[in-house]
PDB file of C-alpha atoms in Angstrom:
ATOM      1  CA  MET O  45      15.840  37.723 177.414  1.00 53.00           C
ATOM      2  CA  THR O  46      16.389  41.261 176.188  1.00 65.00           C
ATOM      3  CA  ASN O  47      14.074  41.042 173.185  1.00 77.00           C
ATOM      4  CA  PRO O  48      10.930  43.172 173.707  1.00 80.00           C
ATOM      5  CA  LEU O  49       8.714  40.276 172.619  1.00 83.00           C
ATOM      6  CA  THR O  50      10.139  38.034 175.334  1.00 85.00           C
ATOM      7  CA  ILE O  51       9.745  40.802 177.911  1.00 87.00           C
ATOM      8  CA  LEU O  52       6.115  41.419 176.941  1.00 90.00           C
ATOM      9  CA  VAL O  53       5.173  37.738 176.861  1.00 90.00           C
ATOM     10  CA  ALA O  54       6.868  37.177 180.219  1.00 90.00           C
ATOM     11  CA  ALA O  55       5.058  40.205 181.670  1.00 92.00           C
ATOM     12  CA  SER O  56       1.737  38.928 180.388  1.00 93.00           C
ATOM     13  CA  SER O  57       2.382  35.490 181.946  1.00 93.00           C
ATOM     14  CA  VAL O  58       3.046  37.153 185.299  1.00 93.00           C
ATOM     15  CA  LEU O  59      -0.089  39.271 184.841  1.00 94.00           C
ATOM     16  CA  PHE O  60      -2.139  36.148 184.121  1.00 94.00           C
ATOM     17  CA  ALA O  61      -0.712  34.396 187.186  1.00 93.00           C
ATOM     18  CA  LEU O  62      -1.515  37.416 189.370  1.00 93.00           C
ATOM     19  CA  GLY O  63      -5.082  37.444 188.048  1.00 93.00           C
ATOM     20  CA  LEU O  64      -5.470  33.745 188.823  1.00 93.00           C
ATOM     21  CA  LEU O  65      -4.069  34.340 192.311  1.00 91.00           C
ATOM     22  CA  ALA O  66      -6.643  37.086 192.881  1.00 91.00           C
ATOM     23  CA  VAL O  67      -9.455  34.793 191.711  1.00 91.00           C
ATOM     24  CA  LEU O  68      -8.287  31.995 194.007  1.00 89.00           C
ATOM     25  CA  THR O  69      -7.554  33.974 197.172  1.00 88.00           C
ATOM     26  CA  ARG O  70      -9.991  36.904 197.263  1.00 86.00           C
ATOM     27  CA  ARG O  71     -13.320  36.636 199.032  1.00 84.00           C
ATOM     28  CA  ASN O  72     -15.038  39.770 197.738  1.00 87.00           C
ATOM     29  CA  ALA O  73     -16.895  38.850 194.520  1.00 89.00           C
ATOM     30  CA  ILE O  74     -16.065  42.171 192.837  1.00 91.00           C
ATOM     31  CA  LEU O  75     -12.351  41.707 193.544  1.00 91.00           C
ATOM     32  CA  ILE O  76     -12.574  38.265 191.929  1.00 92.00           C
ATOM     33  CA  LEU O  77     -13.960  40.065 188.871  1.00 92.00           C
ATOM     34  CA  VAL O  78     -10.869  42.323 189.046  1.00 93.00           C
ATOM     35  CA  GLY O  79      -8.714  39.175 188.785  1.00 93.00           C
ATOM     36  CA  VAL O  80     -10.687  38.034 185.736  1.00 94.00           C
ATOM     37  CA  GLU O  81     -10.083  41.423 184.085  1.00 93.00           C
ATOM     38  CA  LEU O  82      -6.342  41.084 184.755  1.00 94.00           C
ATOM     39  CA  MET O  83      -6.285  37.663 183.059  1.00 94.00           C
ATOM     40  CA  LEU O  84      -8.201  39.008 180.045  1.00 94.00           C
ATOM     41  CA  ASN O  85      -5.684  41.819 179.719  1.00 95.00           C
ATOM     42  CA  ALA O  86      -2.784  39.397 179.814  1.00 95.00           C
ATOM     43  CA  ALA O  87      -4.272  37.613 176.796  1.00 94.00           C
ATOM     44  CA  ASN O  88      -4.803  40.938 174.985  1.00 95.00           C
ATOM     45  CA  ILE O  89      -1.184  41.976 175.539  1.00 94.00           C
ATOM     46  CA  ASN O  90      -0.083  38.665 174.000  1.00 92.00           C
ATOM     47  CA  PHE O  91      -2.222  39.331 170.910  1.00 92.00           C
ATOM     48  CA  ILE O  92      -0.762  42.804 170.398  1.00 91.00           C
ATOM     49  CA  ALA O  93       2.821  41.710 171.121  1.00 89.00           C
ATOM     50  CA  PHE O  94       2.734  38.895 168.563  1.00 88.00           C
ATOM     51  CA  TRP O  95       1.008  41.122 165.994  1.00 87.00           C
ATOM     52  CA  TRP O  96       3.795  43.686 166.482  1.00 86.00           C
ATOM     53  CA  TRP O  97       6.395  40.927 166.191  1.00 82.00           C
ATOM     54  CA  ASN O  98       5.084  39.666 162.838  1.00 77.00           C
ATOM     55  CA  LYS O  99       4.048  42.737 160.830  1.00 69.00           C
ATOM     56  CA  SER O 100       4.111  40.838 157.523  1.00 68.00           C
ATOM     57  CA  ASP O 101       0.588  39.563 158.199  1.00 69.00           C
ATOM     58  CA  PRO O 102      -1.707  41.959 156.265  1.00 72.00           C
ATOM     59  CA  SER O 103      -4.968  40.879 157.919  1.00 75.00           C
ATOM     60  CA  HIS O 104      -4.163  42.442 161.360  1.00 80.00           C
ATOM     61  CA  LEU O 105      -5.741  39.508 163.107  1.00 85.00           C
ATOM     62  CA  GLY O 106      -4.231  40.395 166.508  1.00 86.00           C
ATOM     63  CA  PRO O 107      -5.771  43.882 166.877  1.00 88.00           C
ATOM     64  CA  MET O 108      -9.083  42.518 165.562  1.00 90.00           C
ATOM     65  CA  PHE O 109      -9.108  39.870 168.275  1.00 91.00           C
ATOM     66  CA  VAL O 110      -8.297  42.474 170.904  1.00 93.00           C
ATOM     67  CA  LEU O 111     -11.053  44.777 169.654  1.00 92.00           C
ATOM     68  CA  PHE O 112     -13.666  42.024 169.979  1.00 93.00           C
ATOM     69  CA  ALA O 113     -12.180  40.798 173.266  1.00 93.00           C
ATOM     70  CA  ILE O 114     -12.526  44.303 174.744  1.00 94.00           C
ATOM     71  CA  ALA O 115     -16.177  44.479 173.644  1.00 93.00           C
ATOM     72  CA  ILE O 116     -16.945  41.078 175.158  1.00 93.00           C
ATOM     73  CA  ALA O 117     -15.039  41.921 178.350  1.00 92.00           C
ATOM     74  CA  ALA O 118     -17.151  45.065 178.762  1.00 91.00           C
ATOM     75  CA  ALA O 119     -20.318  42.974 178.378  1.00 92.00           C
ATOM     76  CA  GLU O 120     -19.002  40.410 180.849  1.00 92.00           C
ATOM     77  CA  ALA O 121     -18.189  43.074 183.428  1.00 92.00           C
ATOM     78  CA  ALA O 122     -21.658  44.621 183.074  1.00 91.00           C
ATOM     79  CA  VAL O 123     -23.484  41.318 183.556  1.00 91.00           C
ATOM     80  CA  GLY O 124     -21.129  40.169 186.330  1.00 91.00           C
ATOM     81  CA  LEU O 125     -21.555  43.372 188.304  1.00 91.00           C
ATOM     82  CA  ALA O 126     -25.341  43.301 187.793  1.00 89.00           C
ATOM     83  CA  ILE O 127     -25.454  39.773 189.224  1.00 88.00           C
ATOM     84  CA  ILE O 128     -23.163  40.712 192.128  1.00 89.00           C
ATOM     85  CA  LEU O 129     -25.262  43.769 192.974  1.00 87.00           C
ATOM     86  CA  MET O 130     -28.422  41.638 192.874  1.00 85.00           C
ATOM     87  CA  VAL O 131     -26.811  39.165 195.288  1.00 85.00           C
ATOM     88  CA  PHE O 132     -25.738  42.101 197.455  1.00 86.00           C
ATOM     89  CA  ARG O 133     -29.325  43.356 197.690  1.00 83.00           C
ATOM     90  CA  HIS O 134     -30.414  39.889 198.769  1.00 80.00           C
ATOM     91  CA  THR O 135     -27.739  39.125 201.352  1.00 81.00           C
ATOM     92  CA  ARG O 136     -26.255  42.586 202.098  1.00 80.00           C
ATOM     93  CA  SER O 137     -22.802  41.147 201.431  1.00 79.00           C
ATOM     94  CA  THR O 138     -20.428  40.422 198.556  1.00 80.00           C
ATOM     95  CA  ASP O 139     -18.431  37.891 200.589  1.00 81.00           C
ATOM     96  CA  LEU O 140     -18.572  34.623 198.687  1.00 81.00           C
ATOM     97  CA  ASN O 141     -18.074  32.599 201.884  1.00 79.00           C
ATOM     98  CA  ARG O 142     -21.493  33.734 203.087  1.00 78.00           C
ATOM     99  CA  LEU O 143     -23.259  32.587 199.925  1.00 78.00           C
ATOM    100  CA  ASN O 144     -23.638  28.990 200.990  1.00 77.00           C
ATOM    101  CA  SER O 145     -27.334  28.332 200.398  1.00 73.00           C
ATOM    102  CA  LEU O 146     -29.034  28.014 197.033  1.00 70.00           C
ATOM    103  CA  ARG O 147     -32.437  29.182 198.265  1.00 66.00           C
ATOM    104  CA  GLY O 148     -31.172  32.653 199.163  1.00 52.00           C
TER     105      GLY O 148
ATOM    106  CA  MET D 289      13.958  48.136 174.106  1.00 67.00           C
ATOM    107  CA  ILE D 290      14.102  49.713 177.555  1.00 80.00           C
ATOM    108  CA  VAL D 291      10.598  51.178 177.211  1.00 82.00           C
ATOM    109  CA  PRO D 292       8.681  47.855 177.088  1.00 84.00           C
ATOM    110  CA  LEU D 293      10.750  46.584 180.008  1.00 87.00           C
ATOM    111  CA  LEU D 294       9.981  49.617 182.168  1.00 87.00           C
ATOM    112  CA  LEU D 295       6.289  49.555 181.253  1.00 89.00           C
ATOM    113  CA  SER D 296       6.072  45.825 181.961  1.00 91.00           C
ATOM    114  CA  ILE D 297       7.643  46.279 185.393  1.00 91.00           C
ATOM    115  CA  LEU D 298       5.260  49.149 186.186  1.00 91.00           C
ATOM    116  CA  MET D 299       2.279  47.113 184.992  1.00 93.00           C
ATOM    117  CA  ILE D 300       3.223  44.111 187.128  1.00 93.00           C
ATOM    118  CA  LEU D 301       3.714  46.346 190.175  1.00 92.00           C
ATOM    119  CA  ALA D 302       0.263  47.886 189.651  1.00 92.00           C
ATOM    120  CA  ALA D 303      -1.289  44.452 189.113  1.00 93.00           C
ATOM    121  CA  SER D 304       0.267  43.058 192.296  1.00 91.00           C
ATOM    122  CA  ALA D 305      -1.155  46.081 194.108  1.00 90.00           C
ATOM    123  CA  ALA D 306      -4.575  45.160 192.662  1.00 89.00           C
ATOM    124  CA  VAL D 307      -4.137  41.614 193.975  1.00 89.00           C
ATOM    125  CA  TRP D 308      -2.714  42.423 197.425  1.00 86.00           C
ATOM    126  CA  MET D 309      -4.333  45.714 198.489  1.00 84.00           C
ATOM    127  CA  ALA D 310      -6.431  45.144 201.607  1.00 81.00           C
ATOM    128  CA  LYS D 311      -9.031  47.812 200.920  1.00 84.00           C
ATOM    129  CA  PRO D 312     -11.302  46.913 197.981  1.00 87.00           C
ATOM    130  CA  VAL D 313     -11.460  50.479 196.622  1.00 87.00           C
ATOM    131  CA  HIS D 314      -7.668  50.698 196.511  1.00 88.00           C
ATOM    132  CA  ALA D 315      -7.566  47.391 194.622  1.00 90.00           C
ATOM    133  CA  GLY D 316     -10.097  48.736 192.119  1.00 91.00           C
ATOM    134  CA  LEU D 317      -8.058  51.893 191.545  1.00 92.00           C
ATOM    135  CA  SER D 318      -4.906  49.784 191.086  1.00 93.00           C
ATOM    136  CA  LEU D 319      -6.801  47.825 188.428  1.00 93.00           C
ATOM    137  CA  ALA D 320      -7.503  51.123 186.618  1.00 93.00           C
ATOM    138  CA  LEU D 321      -3.778  51.944 186.784  1.00 93.00           C
ATOM    139  CA  THR D 322      -2.842  48.507 185.409  1.00 94.00           C
ATOM    140  CA  LEU D 323      -5.261  48.908 182.508  1.00 94.00           C
ATOM    141  CA  SER D 324      -3.917  52.392 181.700  1.00 93.00           C
ATOM    142  CA  ILE D 325      -0.341  51.074 181.598  1.00 93.00           C
ATOM    143  CA  ALA D 326      -1.489  48.284 179.260  1.00 93.00           C
ATOM    144  CA  ALA D 327      -2.996  50.991 177.024  1.00 93.00           C
ATOM    145  CA  VAL D 328       0.368  52.786 176.989  1.00 90.00           C
ATOM    146  CA  ILE D 329       2.053  49.520 175.963  1.00 91.00           C
ATOM    147  CA  TYR D 330      -0.363  49.236 173.024  1.00 90.00           C
ATOM    148  CA  LEU D 331       0.426  52.815 172.002  1.00 87.00           C
ATOM    149  CA  VAL D 332       4.178  52.144 172.202  1.00 85.00           C
ATOM    150  CA  LEU D 333       3.850  49.030 170.050  1.00 86.00           C
ATOM    151  CA  GLY D 334       2.078  51.018 167.319  1.00 83.00           C
ATOM    152  CA  ALA D 335      -1.492  49.819 167.848  1.00 85.00           C
ATOM    153  CA  ASP D 336      -2.772  53.378 168.404  1.00 84.00           C
ATOM    154  CA  PHE D 337      -6.452  52.650 167.873  1.00 88.00           C
ATOM    155  CA  ILE D 338      -6.434  49.649 170.194  1.00 90.00           C
ATOM    156  CA  GLY D 339      -4.658  51.662 172.880  1.00 90.00           C
ATOM    157  CA  LEU D 340      -7.271  54.408 172.712  1.00 91.00           C
ATOM    158  CA  VAL D 341     -10.133  51.883 172.736  1.00 92.00           C
ATOM    159  CA  GLN D 342      -8.538  50.259 175.773  1.00 92.00           C
ATOM    160  CA  LEU D 343      -8.311  53.632 177.501  1.00 91.00           C
ATOM    161  CA  MET D 344     -11.934  54.542 176.713  1.00 92.00           C
ATOM    162  CA  VAL D 345     -13.694  51.213 177.235  1.00 92.00           C
ATOM    163  CA  TYR D 346     -11.577  49.561 179.917  1.00 91.00           C
ATOM    164  CA  VAL D 347     -10.349  52.483 181.996  1.00 91.00           C
ATOM    165  CA  GLY D 348     -13.272  54.780 181.278  1.00 91.00           C
ATOM    166  CA  ALA D 349     -16.112  52.283 181.603  1.00 91.00           C
ATOM    167  CA  VAL D 350     -15.154  48.930 183.117  1.00 92.00           C
ATOM    168  CA  ALA D 351     -12.726  50.132 185.802  1.00 92.00           C
ATOM    169  CA  VAL D 352     -15.001  53.016 186.810  1.00 91.00           C
ATOM    170  CA  LEU D 353     -17.970  50.602 186.963  1.00 91.00           C
ATOM    171  CA  ILE D 354     -15.979  48.294 189.237  1.00 92.00           C
ATOM    172  CA  VAL D 355     -14.911  51.161 191.526  1.00 91.00           C
ATOM    173  CA  PHE D 356     -18.505  52.400 191.790  1.00 90.00           C
ATOM    174  CA  SER D 357     -19.765  48.896 192.598  1.00 89.00           C
ATOM    175  CA  LEU D 358     -17.110  48.613 195.301  1.00 89.00           C
ATOM    176  CA  LEU D 359     -18.267  51.930 196.747  1.00 88.00           C
ATOM    177  CA  ILE D 360     -21.930  50.831 196.657  1.00 86.00           C
ATOM    178  CA  THR D 361     -21.254  47.503 198.355  1.00 85.00           C
ATOM    179  CA  ARG D 362     -18.851  48.917 200.937  1.00 80.00           C
ATOM    180  CA  ARG D 363     -19.465  47.722 204.487  1.00 72.00           C
ATOM    181  CA  ARG D 364     -18.198  48.461 207.935  1.00 61.00           C
ATOM    182  CA  ASP D 365     -16.626  45.040 208.450  1.00 57.00           C
ATOM    183  CA  GLU D 366     -14.333  45.660 205.512  1.00 56.00           C
ATOM    184  CA  GLU D 367     -11.177  44.829 207.435  1.00 53.00           C
ATOM    185  CA  GLU D 368     -12.052  41.116 207.285  1.00 53.00           C
ATOM    186  CA  GLU D 369     -10.463  41.091 203.854  1.00 55.00           C
ATOM    187  CA  ARG D 370      -7.266  42.349 205.391  1.00 52.00           C
ATOM    188  CA  SER D 371      -6.566  39.084 207.234  1.00 54.00           C
ATOM    189  CA  LEU D 372      -5.617  36.903 204.305  1.00 61.00           C
ATOM    190  CA  ARG D 373      -6.319  33.321 205.161  1.00 68.00           C
ATOM    191  CA  PRO D 374      -3.231  31.068 205.108  1.00 74.00           C
ATOM    192  CA  LYS D 375      -5.219  28.147 203.692  1.00 74.00           C
ATOM    193  CA  ALA D 376      -6.380  30.181 200.713  1.00 74.00           C
ATOM    194  CA  LEU D 377      -2.852  31.436 200.141  1.00 78.00           C
ATOM    195  CA  VAL D 378      -1.398  27.910 200.178  1.00 81.00           C
ATOM    196  CA  MET D 379      -4.039  26.683 197.742  1.00 78.00           C
ATOM    197  CA  GLY D 380      -3.678  29.786 195.566  1.00 80.00           C
ATOM    198  CA  PHE D 381       0.093  29.581 195.276  1.00 82.00           C
ATOM    199  CA  GLY D 382      -0.125  25.801 194.826  1.00 84.00           C
ATOM    200  CA  CYS D 383      -2.235  26.399 191.716  1.00 82.00           C
ATOM    201  CA  VAL D 384      -0.447  29.499 190.438  1.00 84.00           C
ATOM    202  CA  LEU D 385       3.226  28.493 190.761  1.00 86.00           C
ATOM    203  CA  PRO D 386       3.016  25.389 188.493  1.00 83.00           C
ATOM    204  CA  LEU D 387       1.164  27.508 185.921  1.00 83.00           C
ATOM    205  CA  LEU D 388       3.852  30.179 186.126  1.00 83.00           C
ATOM    206  CA  ALA D 389       6.573  27.522 185.740  1.00 83.00           C
ATOM    207  CA  VAL D 390       4.954  26.153 182.562  1.00 79.00           C
ATOM    208  CA  LEU D 391       4.539  29.664 181.141  1.00 80.00           C
ATOM    209  CA  ALA D 392       8.159  30.559 181.990  1.00 79.00           C
ATOM    210  CA  TYR D 393       9.364  27.406 180.243  1.00 76.00           C
ATOM    211  CA  ALA D 394       7.324  28.290 177.154  1.00 72.00           C
ATOM    212  CA  VAL D 395       8.509  31.899 177.121  1.00 73.00           C
ATOM    213  CA  THR D 396      12.214  31.196 177.583  1.00 73.00           C
ATOM    214  CA  GLY D 397      12.514  28.008 175.558  1.00 68.00           C
ATOM    215  CA  GLY D 398       9.788  27.767 172.995  1.00 58.00           C
ATOM    216  CA  ILE D 399       9.976  30.927 170.882  1.00 53.00           C
ATOM    217  CA  ASP D 400      12.338  31.497 167.977  1.00 54.00           C
ATOM    218  CA  ILE D 401      13.013  35.198 168.342  1.00 52.00           C
ATOM    219  CA  LYS D 402      13.530  37.398 165.301  1.00 53.00           C
ATOM    220  CA  PRO D 403      15.407  40.730 165.344  1.00 48.00           C
ATOM    221  CA  ASP D 404      13.568  43.852 166.487  1.00 49.00           C
ATOM    222  CA  ARG D 405      11.397  45.734 164.050  1.00 51.00           C
ATOM    223  CA  TRP D 406       9.862  49.024 165.068  1.00 54.00           C
ATOM    224  CA  GLU D 407       7.473  49.624 162.224  1.00 56.00           C
ATOM    225  CA  PRO D 408       4.751  52.213 161.608  1.00 54.00           C
ATOM    226  CA  ALA D 409       1.372  52.066 163.275  1.00 68.00           C
ATOM    227  CA  LEU D 410      -1.726  50.036 162.617  1.00 73.00           C
ATOM    228  CA  PRO D 411      -3.369  51.372 159.417  1.00 77.00           C
ATOM    229  CA  LEU D 412      -6.759  52.555 160.598  1.00 81.00           C
ATOM    230  CA  GLN D 413      -8.290  52.632 157.104  1.00 83.00           C
ATOM    231  CA  GLU D 414      -7.554  48.951 156.525  1.00 82.00           C
ATOM    232  CA  LEU D 415      -8.912  48.126 159.970  1.00 84.00           C
ATOM    233  CA  GLY D 416     -12.173  49.939 159.275  1.00 86.00           C
ATOM    234  CA  LYS D 417     -12.566  48.332 155.855  1.00 87.00           C
ATOM    235  CA  ALA D 418     -11.917  44.881 157.293  1.00 86.00           C
ATOM    236  CA  LEU D 419     -14.433  45.491 160.080  1.00 87.00           C
ATOM    237  CA  PHE D 420     -17.214  46.216 157.604  1.00 89.00           C
ATOM    238  CA  THR D 421     -16.319  43.544 155.031  1.00 89.00           C
ATOM    239  CA  ASP D 422     -14.544  40.447 156.346  1.00 88.00           C
ATOM    240  CA  TYR D 423     -15.591  40.882 159.970  1.00 90.00           C
ATOM    241  CA  ALA D 424     -19.129  42.175 159.364  1.00 92.00           C
ATOM    242  CA  PRO D 425     -20.816  39.046 160.820  1.00 93.00           C
ATOM    243  CA  ALA D 426     -18.691  39.341 163.957  1.00 91.00           C
ATOM    244  CA  VAL D 427     -19.574  43.041 164.309  1.00 93.00           C
ATOM    245  CA  LEU D 428     -23.281  42.191 163.985  1.00 94.00           C
ATOM    246  CA  ALA D 429     -22.926  39.405 166.549  1.00 94.00           C
ATOM    247  CA  ILE D 430     -21.218  41.811 168.969  1.00 93.00           C
ATOM    248  CA  GLY D 431     -24.072  44.273 168.445  1.00 94.00           C
ATOM    249  CA  VAL D 432     -26.647  41.609 169.301  1.00 95.00           C
ATOM    250  CA  LEU D 433     -24.578  40.537 172.315  1.00 94.00           C
ATOM    251  CA  LEU D 434     -24.279  44.069 173.672  1.00 93.00           C
ATOM    252  CA  THR D 435     -28.020  44.652 173.212  1.00 94.00           C
ATOM    253  CA  ALA D 436     -28.783  41.425 175.071  1.00 94.00           C
ATOM    254  CA  VAL D 437     -26.390  42.410 177.851  1.00 92.00           C
ATOM    255  CA  MET D 438     -27.974  45.843 178.181  1.00 90.00           C
ATOM    256  CA  ILE D 439     -31.482  44.365 178.386  1.00 92.00           C
ATOM    257  CA  GLY D 440     -30.285  41.678 180.800  1.00 89.00           C
ATOM    258  CA  ALA D 441     -28.587  44.105 183.166  1.00 86.00           C
ATOM    259  CA  ALA D 442     -31.636  46.392 183.171  1.00 86.00           C
ATOM    260  CA  LEU D 443     -33.857  43.382 183.848  1.00 86.00           C
ATOM    261  CA  PHE D 444     -31.739  42.326 186.827  1.00 81.00           C
ATOM    262  CA  ALA D 445     -31.936  45.802 188.306  1.00 73.00           C
ATOM    263  CA  ARG D 446     -35.721  46.088 187.793  1.00 75.00           C
ATOM    264  CA  GLU D 447     -36.604  42.691 189.204  1.00 61.00           C
ATOM    265  CA  THR D 448     -34.754  43.237 192.446  1.00 53.00           C
ATOM    266  CA  ARG D 449     -36.425  46.604 192.905  1.00 52.00           C
ATOM    267  CA  LYS D 450     -39.813  44.899 192.585  1.00 52.00           C
ATOM    268  CA  GLU D 451     -38.838  42.292 195.172  1.00 54.00           C
ATOM    269  CA  THR D 452     -37.797  44.840 197.754  1.00 52.00           C
ATOM    270  CA  LYS D 453     -41.130  46.699 197.524  1.00 45.00           C
TER     271      LYS D 453
END
């Protein structure tokens, strides 16, 4: 358990679990988005940790994946927050429990 | 070896703050802290460029965007969030604990661990060359995606303004 790879992979599993817990228990839509960001970061840490572990691979696939994942995560956050703010203007709330009708 | 352990512990503490903090703005700031510690982990592991991109894009843009949205949507009845519902907690832990058990089994049992190698950093020149040769289609696709996202977000904002008039 003292190998850095094991520590990092274990930390990223805990991070992923915490993100899932936030998604499942929070009511504020923006805080659910925070949980999604935590889960994305857990995956990114795995990519970098395994790339660091196996440096013989010359294609640097891990950092490439992380680079594209960061770009897509930024896009996802922008669209998600735009949708949440639109819902907020409609209902004056970001509480997902109050969004129980499709016709707004 | 002690550095990744310390950083991991700090990151998990910050992430649990992001999950448990009652006030939304505090949770958003804890998310920024978590992302910064992840950037430090990347720097320690030798992926300098990725660490700096993480710091600029995630901490500088995404986390700040989330904090600003939390400030915009702040309400007086904020303390409702503080009373965590027991039902949601039971369901949440019921889903999360089995997942954590499977991940712990995979981490402790499934990996054949090699000896430590602290090697030099990610060669930036190779990364740049690869981005504009092997990964050129992916870079173009990301460009199209980001343009679409920008137009989409602007469209959302404009349409709602028209409706409120």
